[in-house]
């Protein structure tokens, strides 16, 4: 896909990786539709995209709410005249042990609410937004691209039953959609980032951050721009579909 004047939707576009990918794609000539819950952050992302010389609109919507998602994608298609791409990026963490016990006594367990809230955003939200994007791409006769954000945690990680399950599910949906949507000219890929430098990692105790850095063969955390570069690669490489790119500095969990 040549990104010039293509309409790309990014969920969770108000900050972090979503914002970095939005600015990077704007630099390549794409127009952006950003979805998030936080209006102030969305406005800042739009301003950065305009500074990059492209145009953007923002939409306040909760990706877990079916009617919100349906209405938002219809509005985006009407505002821009169609949808060419989607990055399913909105995601949350609610870490905790599956069962926490000491001396044979269980003190704490992961609540259903803690499990379900992560599944709702990271898996159901991806399902709903992916489905609506596909509907508009097919009906608008656009040969689109959908990218789902997974994580290295998808293979299983201590304290992340909910998150790991959601991120593994996202890869399974990626392969399934690639096979189902290929006949419509739609490609689907996933990105599984390792630990990326964000406000959260900057706020960590230095010894904790150093430990994380040492775990990576490249000796440092990833940069948001390196993830954005990967998203751009998936959009542009027409032979890429049904696969997940692991961009993690060589760290295997
Ligand atoms: N940062 C990392 O190191 C890392 C590593 C692996 C995977 N990821 C994945 O990449 C994605 C982005 O990560 P990030 O670090 O930029 O996260 P972030 O927390 O900085 O940003 C996530 C954005 O999603 C939005 N969001 C959350 N719930 C929403 C909902 N229900 N509806 C609409 N918007 C919602 C938030 O408001 C926020 O703006 C996530 O899916 C995350 O799991 C991140």
mmCIF file of C-alpha atoms and ligand atoms in Angstrom:
data_model
loop_
_atom_site.group_PDB
_atom_site.id
_atom_site.type_symbol
_atom_site.label_atom_id
_atom_site.label_comp_id
_atom_site.label_asym_id
_atom_site.label_seq_id
_atom_site.Cartn_x
_atom_site.Cartn_y
_atom_site.Cartn_z
ATOM 1 C CA UNK A 1 0.000 0.000 0.000
ATOM 2 C CA UNK A 2 1.245 3.441 -0.878
ATOM 3 C CA UNK A 3 0.327 5.491 2.209
ATOM 4 C CA UNK A 4 -0.194 8.817 0.423
ATOM 5 C CA UNK A 5 -3.722 10.088 1.220
ATOM 6 C CA UNK A 6 -4.748 6.710 2.690
ATOM 7 C CA UNK A 7 -7.183 6.875 5.630
ATOM 8 C CA UNK A 8 -5.786 5.007 8.637
ATOM 9 C CA UNK A 9 -7.732 4.501 11.880
ATOM 10 C CA UNK A 10 -5.716 4.033 15.081
ATOM 11 C CA UNK A 11 -7.371 3.014 18.356
ATOM 12 C CA UNK A 12 -5.650 4.242 21.497
ATOM 13 C CA UNK A 13 -4.208 7.040 19.343
ATOM 14 C CA UNK A 14 -4.157 9.536 22.218
ATOM 15 C CA UNK A 15 -0.730 8.597 23.548
ATOM 16 C CA UNK A 16 2.167 6.156 23.575
ATOM 17 C CA UNK A 17 2.665 3.795 20.647
ATOM 18 C CA UNK A 18 -0.646 4.829 19.044
ATOM 19 C CA UNK A 19 0.488 8.443 18.848
ATOM 20 C CA UNK A 20 3.976 7.524 17.580
ATOM 21 C CA UNK A 21 2.493 5.345 14.823
ATOM 22 C CA UNK A 22 0.030 8.107 13.887
ATOM 23 C CA UNK A 23 2.769 10.742 13.486
ATOM 24 C CA UNK A 24 5.005 8.325 11.574
ATOM 25 C CA UNK A 25 2.198 7.425 9.125
ATOM 26 C CA UNK A 26 1.299 11.125 8.771
ATOM 27 C CA UNK A 27 4.919 11.760 7.751
ATOM 28 C CA UNK A 28 4.389 9.143 5.020
ATOM 29 C CA UNK A 29 1.322 11.067 3.756
ATOM 30 C CA UNK A 30 -1.548 9.180 5.450
ATOM 31 C CA UNK A 31 -4.644 10.848 6.921
ATOM 32 C CA UNK A 32 -5.458 9.737 10.433
ATOM 33 C CA UNK A 33 -8.654 8.984 12.375
ATOM 34 C CA UNK A 34 -7.784 8.545 16.036
ATOM 35 C CA UNK A 35 -10.018 6.780 18.554
ATOM 36 C CA UNK A 36 -9.485 7.014 22.315
ATOM 37 C CA UNK A 37 -11.203 7.797 25.627
ATOM 38 C CA UNK A 38 -9.091 10.848 26.498
ATOM 39 C CA UNK A 39 -10.028 14.034 24.580
ATOM 40 C CA UNK A 40 -7.117 16.198 25.728
ATOM 41 C CA UNK A 41 -4.562 13.591 24.662
ATOM 42 C CA UNK A 42 -6.350 13.116 21.333
ATOM 43 C CA UNK A 43 -6.200 16.858 20.662
ATOM 44 C CA UNK A 44 -2.418 16.805 21.276
ATOM 45 C CA UNK A 45 -2.008 13.872 18.846
ATOM 46 C CA UNK A 46 -4.020 15.715 16.171
ATOM 47 C CA UNK A 47 -1.849 18.831 16.647
ATOM 48 C CA UNK A 48 1.327 16.734 16.150
ATOM 49 C CA UNK A 49 -0.099 15.206 12.956
ATOM 50 C CA UNK A 50 -0.976 18.664 11.623
ATOM 51 C CA UNK A 51 2.579 19.794 12.436
ATOM 52 C CA UNK A 52 3.752 16.835 10.317
ATOM 53 C CA UNK A 53 1.788 18.385 7.417
ATOM 54 C CA UNK A 54 -1.093 15.920 7.308
ATOM 55 C CA UNK A 55 -4.692 15.946 8.529
ATOM 56 C CA UNK A 56 -6.429 14.094 11.346
ATOM 57 C CA UNK A 57 -9.706 13.898 13.220
ATOM 58 C CA UNK A 58 -10.371 12.373 16.582
ATOM 59 C CA UNK A 59 -13.293 10.311 17.857
ATOM 60 C CA UNK A 60 -14.135 9.658 21.506
ATOM 61 C CA UNK A 61 -15.257 6.043 21.752
ATOM 62 C CA UNK A 62 -14.874 3.006 23.941
ATOM 63 C CA UNK A 63 -13.613 0.068 21.862
ATOM 64 C CA UNK A 64 -15.455 -2.411 24.112
ATOM 65 C CA UNK A 65 -18.879 -0.936 23.277
ATOM 66 C CA UNK A 66 -20.418 -2.429 20.112
ATOM 67 C CA UNK A 67 -22.732 0.459 19.194
ATOM 68 C CA UNK A 68 -19.988 3.021 19.955
ATOM 69 C CA UNK A 69 -17.644 1.177 17.601
ATOM 70 C CA UNK A 70 -20.239 0.718 14.836
ATOM 71 C CA UNK A 71 -21.235 4.402 14.924
ATOM 72 C CA UNK A 72 -17.635 5.612 15.096
ATOM 73 C CA UNK A 73 -16.480 3.586 12.076
ATOM 74 C CA UNK A 74 -19.545 4.727 10.078
ATOM 75 C CA UNK A 75 -18.747 8.328 10.998
ATOM 76 C CA UNK A 76 -15.075 7.942 10.029
ATOM 77 C CA UNK A 77 -16.035 6.396 6.661
ATOM 78 C CA UNK A 78 -18.460 9.272 6.026
ATOM 79 C CA UNK A 79 -16.004 11.993 7.171
ATOM 80 C CA UNK A 80 -13.064 10.699 5.097
ATOM 81 C CA UNK A 81 -14.924 8.961 2.257
ATOM 82 C CA UNK A 82 -13.663 5.481 3.234
ATOM 83 C CA UNK A 83 -11.225 3.500 5.388
ATOM 84 C CA UNK A 84 -7.946 2.008 4.095
ATOM 85 C CA UNK A 85 -6.263 0.860 7.280
ATOM 86 C CA UNK A 86 -6.726 0.115 10.961
ATOM 87 C CA UNK A 87 -4.250 -0.322 13.787
ATOM 88 C CA UNK A 88 -5.952 -2.095 16.694
ATOM 89 C CA UNK A 89 -3.688 -0.573 19.326
ATOM 90 C CA UNK A 90 -5.865 0.347 22.367
ATOM 91 C CA UNK A 91 -4.881 -1.937 25.219
ATOM 92 C CA UNK A 92 -4.718 -2.133 28.994
ATOM 93 C CA UNK A 93 -2.811 -4.038 31.690
ATOM 94 C CA UNK A 94 -4.287 -5.261 34.998
ATOM 95 C CA UNK A 95 -1.450 -7.479 36.231
ATOM 96 C CA UNK A 96 -1.746 -9.864 39.153
ATOM 97 C CA UNK A 97 -0.995 -13.469 40.070
ATOM 98 C CA UNK A 98 -3.477 -16.142 38.990
ATOM 99 C CA UNK A 99 -3.433 -17.484 42.562
ATOM 100 C CA UNK A 100 -1.155 -16.052 45.283
ATOM 101 C CA UNK A 101 -0.362 -18.381 48.147
ATOM 102 C CA UNK A 102 2.058 -18.632 51.071
ATOM 103 C CA UNK A 103 2.627 -21.708 53.242
ATOM 104 C CA UNK A 104 -0.222 -23.527 51.539
ATOM 105 C CA UNK A 105 -2.723 -20.738 52.137
ATOM 106 C CA UNK A 106 -4.193 -18.786 49.203
ATOM 107 C CA UNK A 107 -4.246 -15.103 50.119
ATOM 108 C CA UNK A 108 -5.348 -13.639 46.798
ATOM 109 C CA UNK A 109 -6.608 -14.708 43.393
ATOM 110 C CA UNK A 110 -7.157 -12.893 40.124
ATOM 111 C CA UNK A 111 -10.753 -11.671 40.140
ATOM 112 C CA UNK A 112 -13.056 -12.345 37.218
ATOM 113 C CA UNK A 113 -13.438 -8.576 36.829
ATOM 114 C CA UNK A 114 -9.624 -8.181 36.580
ATOM 115 C CA UNK A 115 -9.490 -10.936 33.949
ATOM 116 C CA UNK A 116 -12.548 -9.802 32.006
ATOM 117 C CA UNK A 117 -11.670 -6.083 31.873
ATOM 118 C CA UNK A 118 -8.435 -6.871 30.015
ATOM 119 C CA UNK A 119 -10.136 -9.354 27.687
ATOM 120 C CA UNK A 120 -12.834 -6.742 26.970
ATOM 121 C CA UNK A 121 -10.394 -4.069 25.754
ATOM 122 C CA UNK A 122 -7.529 -6.161 24.332
ATOM 123 C CA UNK A 123 -9.538 -8.933 22.660
ATOM 124 C CA UNK A 124 -13.222 -7.928 22.296
ATOM 125 C CA UNK A 125 -12.205 -4.369 21.353
ATOM 126 C CA UNK A 126 -9.889 -5.720 18.647
ATOM 127 C CA UNK A 127 -12.670 -8.015 17.386
ATOM 128 C CA UNK A 128 -15.237 -5.184 17.187
ATOM 129 C CA UNK A 129 -12.947 -2.612 15.539
ATOM 130 C CA UNK A 130 -11.460 -5.186 13.160
ATOM 131 C CA UNK A 131 -14.924 -6.316 12.101
ATOM 132 C CA UNK A 132 -16.210 -2.780 11.460
ATOM 133 C CA UNK A 133 -13.048 -1.819 9.561
ATOM 134 C CA UNK A 134 -13.447 -4.932 7.360
ATOM 135 C CA UNK A 135 -17.123 -4.102 6.684
ATOM 136 C CA UNK A 136 -16.233 -0.590 5.475
ATOM 137 C CA UNK A 137 -13.218 -1.773 3.462
ATOM 138 C CA UNK A 138 -15.288 -4.425 1.639
ATOM 139 C CA UNK A 139 -18.325 -2.179 1.063
ATOM 140 C CA UNK A 140 -16.074 0.713 0.007
ATOM 141 C CA UNK A 141 -14.100 -1.610 -2.307
ATOM 142 C CA UNK A 142 -10.809 -0.703 -0.592
ATOM 143 C CA UNK A 143 -7.901 -3.130 -0.497
ATOM 144 C CA UNK A 144 -7.157 -2.371 3.129
ATOM 145 C CA UNK A 145 -4.722 -3.441 5.843
ATOM 146 C CA UNK A 146 -5.495 -4.292 9.479
ATOM 147 C CA UNK A 147 -2.729 -4.458 12.102
ATOM 148 C CA UNK A 148 -3.341 -5.907 15.578
ATOM 149 C CA UNK A 149 -1.021 -5.094 18.491
ATOM 150 C CA UNK A 150 0.035 -8.234 20.318
ATOM 151 C CA UNK A 151 2.990 -8.540 22.723
ATOM 152 C CA UNK A 152 5.911 -10.832 23.598
ATOM 153 C CA UNK A 153 3.734 -11.716 26.616
ATOM 154 C CA UNK A 154 1.483 -13.718 24.281
ATOM 155 C CA UNK A 155 3.556 -16.845 24.983
ATOM 156 C CA UNK A 156 2.630 -16.605 28.677
ATOM 157 C CA UNK A 157 4.128 -14.394 31.393
ATOM 158 C CA UNK A 158 4.136 -14.386 35.175
ATOM 159 C CA UNK A 159 1.380 -12.170 36.594
ATOM 160 C CA UNK A 160 -0.278 -11.674 33.210
ATOM 161 C CA UNK A 161 -2.904 -14.433 32.792
ATOM 162 C CA UNK A 162 -5.392 -11.894 31.424
ATOM 163 C CA UNK A 163 -2.953 -9.897 29.254
ATOM 164 C CA UNK A 164 -1.120 -12.953 27.844
ATOM 165 C CA UNK A 165 -4.437 -14.635 26.941
ATOM 166 C CA UNK A 166 -5.664 -11.491 25.190
ATOM 167 C CA UNK A 167 -2.424 -11.016 23.242
ATOM 168 C CA UNK A 168 -2.343 -14.681 22.134
ATOM 169 C CA UNK A 169 -5.975 -14.372 21.027
ATOM 170 C CA UNK A 170 -5.118 -11.329 18.946
ATOM 171 C CA UNK A 171 -2.557 -13.350 16.951
ATOM 172 C CA UNK A 172 -5.081 -16.167 16.391
ATOM 173 C CA UNK A 173 -7.599 -13.610 15.069
ATOM 174 C CA UNK A 174 -4.890 -12.110 12.825
ATOM 175 C CA UNK A 175 -4.248 -15.440 11.075
ATOM 176 C CA UNK A 176 -7.990 -16.188 10.814
ATOM 177 C CA UNK A 177 -8.855 -12.785 9.348
ATOM 178 C CA UNK A 178 -5.941 -12.942 6.894
ATOM 179 C CA UNK A 179 -7.333 -16.229 5.562
ATOM 180 C CA UNK A 180 -10.954 -15.002 5.453
ATOM 181 C CA UNK A 181 -10.330 -11.505 4.114
ATOM 182 C CA UNK A 182 -7.610 -12.258 1.560
ATOM 183 C CA UNK A 183 -10.293 -12.844 -1.090
ATOM 184 C CA UNK A 184 -11.361 -9.197 -0.609
ATOM 185 C CA UNK A 185 -7.812 -7.923 -1.032
ATOM 186 C CA UNK A 186 -7.470 -7.154 2.690
ATOM 187 C CA UNK A 187 -4.207 -8.020 4.471
ATOM 188 C CA UNK A 188 -3.945 -8.543 8.231
ATOM 189 C CA UNK A 189 -0.787 -8.543 10.359
ATOM 190 C CA UNK A 190 0.229 -8.367 13.997
ATOM 191 C CA UNK A 191 3.098 -6.743 15.866
ATOM 192 C CA UNK A 192 4.449 -8.261 19.077
ATOM 193 C CA UNK A 193 6.623 -5.606 20.741
ATOM 194 C CA UNK A 194 9.013 -6.264 23.597
ATOM 195 C CA UNK A 195 9.403 -3.660 26.335
ATOM 196 C CA UNK A 196 9.294 -0.212 24.754
ATOM 197 C CA UNK A 197 10.548 2.961 26.439
ATOM 198 C CA UNK A 198 7.490 4.926 27.604
ATOM 199 C CA UNK A 199 6.593 7.291 30.442
ATOM 200 C CA UNK A 200 5.941 4.142 32.480
ATOM 201 C CA UNK A 201 9.416 2.657 31.974
ATOM 202 C CA UNK A 202 11.035 6.098 32.434
ATOM 203 C CA UNK A 203 9.351 6.261 35.869
ATOM 204 C CA UNK A 204 10.743 2.854 36.935
ATOM 205 C CA UNK A 205 13.485 2.542 39.559
ATOM 206 C CA UNK A 206 16.831 2.747 37.649
ATOM 207 C CA UNK A 207 17.922 -0.748 38.847
ATOM 208 C CA UNK A 208 14.657 -2.261 37.585
ATOM 209 C CA UNK A 209 15.038 -0.549 34.193
ATOM 210 C CA UNK A 210 18.678 -1.664 33.951
ATOM 211 C CA UNK A 211 17.608 -5.264 34.626
ATOM 212 C CA UNK A 212 15.104 -5.066 31.785
ATOM 213 C CA UNK A 213 17.714 -3.523 29.473
ATOM 214 C CA UNK A 214 20.272 -6.242 30.275
ATOM 215 C CA UNK A 215 17.713 -8.947 29.400
ATOM 216 C CA UNK A 216 17.680 -7.700 25.806
ATOM 217 C CA UNK A 217 20.569 -8.750 23.517
ATOM 218 C CA UNK A 218 20.545 -5.230 22.032
ATOM 219 C CA UNK A 219 21.183 -3.870 25.568
ATOM 220 C CA UNK A 220 18.344 -1.346 25.617
ATOM 221 C CA UNK A 221 14.573 -0.969 25.542
ATOM 222 C CA UNK A 222 12.766 -0.382 22.251
ATOM 223 C CA UNK A 223 11.713 3.045 20.996
ATOM 224 C CA UNK A 224 8.126 3.875 19.964
ATOM 225 C CA UNK A 225 9.446 4.960 16.553
ATOM 226 C CA UNK A 226 10.819 1.441 16.008
ATOM 227 C CA UNK A 227 7.310 0.038 16.458
ATOM 228 C CA UNK A 228 5.909 2.718 14.135
ATOM 229 C CA UNK A 229 8.534 1.705 11.546
ATOM 230 C CA UNK A 230 7.239 -1.890 11.800
ATOM 231 C CA UNK A 231 3.628 -0.781 11.261
ATOM 232 C CA UNK A 232 4.690 1.178 8.177
ATOM 233 C CA UNK A 233 6.484 -1.916 6.854
ATOM 234 C CA UNK A 234 3.313 -4.022 7.207
ATOM 235 C CA UNK A 235 1.227 -1.389 5.395
ATOM 236 C CA UNK A 236 3.714 -1.075 2.564
ATOM 237 C CA UNK A 237 4.756 -4.699 2.000
ATOM 238 C CA UNK A 238 2.041 -6.249 -0.182
ATOM 239 C CA UNK A 239 3.325 -9.810 0.402
ATOM 240 C CA UNK A 240 2.868 -9.558 4.174
ATOM 241 C CA UNK A 241 -0.268 -11.090 5.722
ATOM 242 C CA UNK A 242 -1.337 -13.557 8.417
ATOM 243 C CA UNK A 243 1.920 -13.215 10.361
ATOM 244 C CA UNK A 244 3.207 -11.554 13.495
ATOM 245 C CA UNK A 245 6.381 -9.447 13.578
ATOM 246 C CA UNK A 246 8.322 -9.883 16.820
ATOM 247 C CA UNK A 247 10.117 -6.597 17.462
ATOM 248 C CA UNK A 248 11.636 -7.077 20.890
ATOM 249 C CA UNK A 249 15.411 -6.559 20.754
ATOM 250 C CA UNK A 250 15.891 -10.325 20.773
ATOM 251 C CA UNK A 251 14.299 -10.946 24.163
ATOM 252 C CA UNK A 252 12.460 -14.271 24.382
ATOM 253 C CA UNK A 253 10.292 -14.653 27.453
HETATM 254 N N1 LIG B 1 4.538 -0.131 25.558
HETATM 255 C C1 LIG B 1 5.007 -1.378 25.497
HETATM 256 O O1 LIG B 1 6.110 -1.692 25.966
HETATM 257 C C2 LIG B 1 4.175 -2.458 24.826
HETATM 258 C C3 LIG B 1 4.737 -3.731 24.678
HETATM 259 C C4 LIG B 1 3.978 -4.719 24.046
HETATM 260 C C5 LIG B 1 2.700 -4.440 23.584
HETATM 261 N N2 LIG B 1 2.186 -3.194 23.760
HETATM 262 C C6 LIG B 1 0.823 -2.965 23.280
HETATM 263 O O2 LIG B 1 0.810 -1.813 22.436
HETATM 264 C C7 LIG B 1 -0.406 -1.094 22.603
HETATM 265 C C8 LIG B 1 -0.121 0.355 22.998
HETATM 266 O O3 LIG B 1 0.673 0.362 24.175
HETATM 267 P P1 LIG B 1 1.079 1.738 24.917
HETATM 268 O O4 LIG B 1 2.228 1.425 25.800
HETATM 269 O O5 LIG B 1 1.191 2.841 23.933
HETATM 270 O O6 LIG B 1 -0.226 1.941 25.845
HETATM 271 P P2 LIG B 1 -0.789 3.276 26.536
HETATM 272 O O7 LIG B 1 -1.410 2.838 27.823
HETATM 273 O O8 LIG B 1 0.271 4.337 26.584
HETATM 274 O O9 LIG B 1 -1.924 3.745 25.516
HETATM 275 C C9 LIG B 1 -3.089 2.996 25.316
HETATM 276 C C10 LIG B 1 -4.175 3.922 24.857
HETATM 277 O O10 LIG B 1 -5.375 3.139 24.704
HETATM 278 C C11 LIG B 1 -6.477 3.893 25.195
HETATM 279 N N3 LIG B 1 -7.558 3.000 25.625
HETATM 280 C C12 LIG B 1 -7.558 2.143 26.676
HETATM 281 N N4 LIG B 1 -8.748 1.545 26.791
HETATM 282 C C13 LIG B 1 -9.534 2.028 25.783
HETATM 283 C C14 LIG B 1 -10.871 1.790 25.388
HETATM 284 N N5 LIG B 1 -11.654 0.934 26.070
HETATM 285 N N6 LIG B 1 -11.362 2.450 24.309
HETATM 286 C C15 LIG B 1 -10.572 3.327 23.626
HETATM 287 N N7 LIG B 1 -9.295 3.597 23.975
HETATM 288 C C16 LIG B 1 -8.773 2.954 25.036
HETATM 289 C C17 LIG B 1 -5.883 4.659 26.384
HETATM 290 O O11 LIG B 1 -6.690 5.776 26.725
HETATM 291 C C18 LIG B 1 -4.500 5.034 25.863
HETATM 292 O O12 LIG B 1 -4.507 6.284 25.218
HETATM 293 C C19 LIG B 1 -1.223 -1.881 23.627
HETATM 294 O O13 LIG B 1 -2.112 -2.764 22.982
HETATM 295 C C20 LIG B 1 -0.159 -2.657 24.383
HETATM 296 O O14 LIG B 1 -0.677 -3.828 24.989
HETATM 297 C C21 LIG B 1 2.890 -2.208 24.365
#
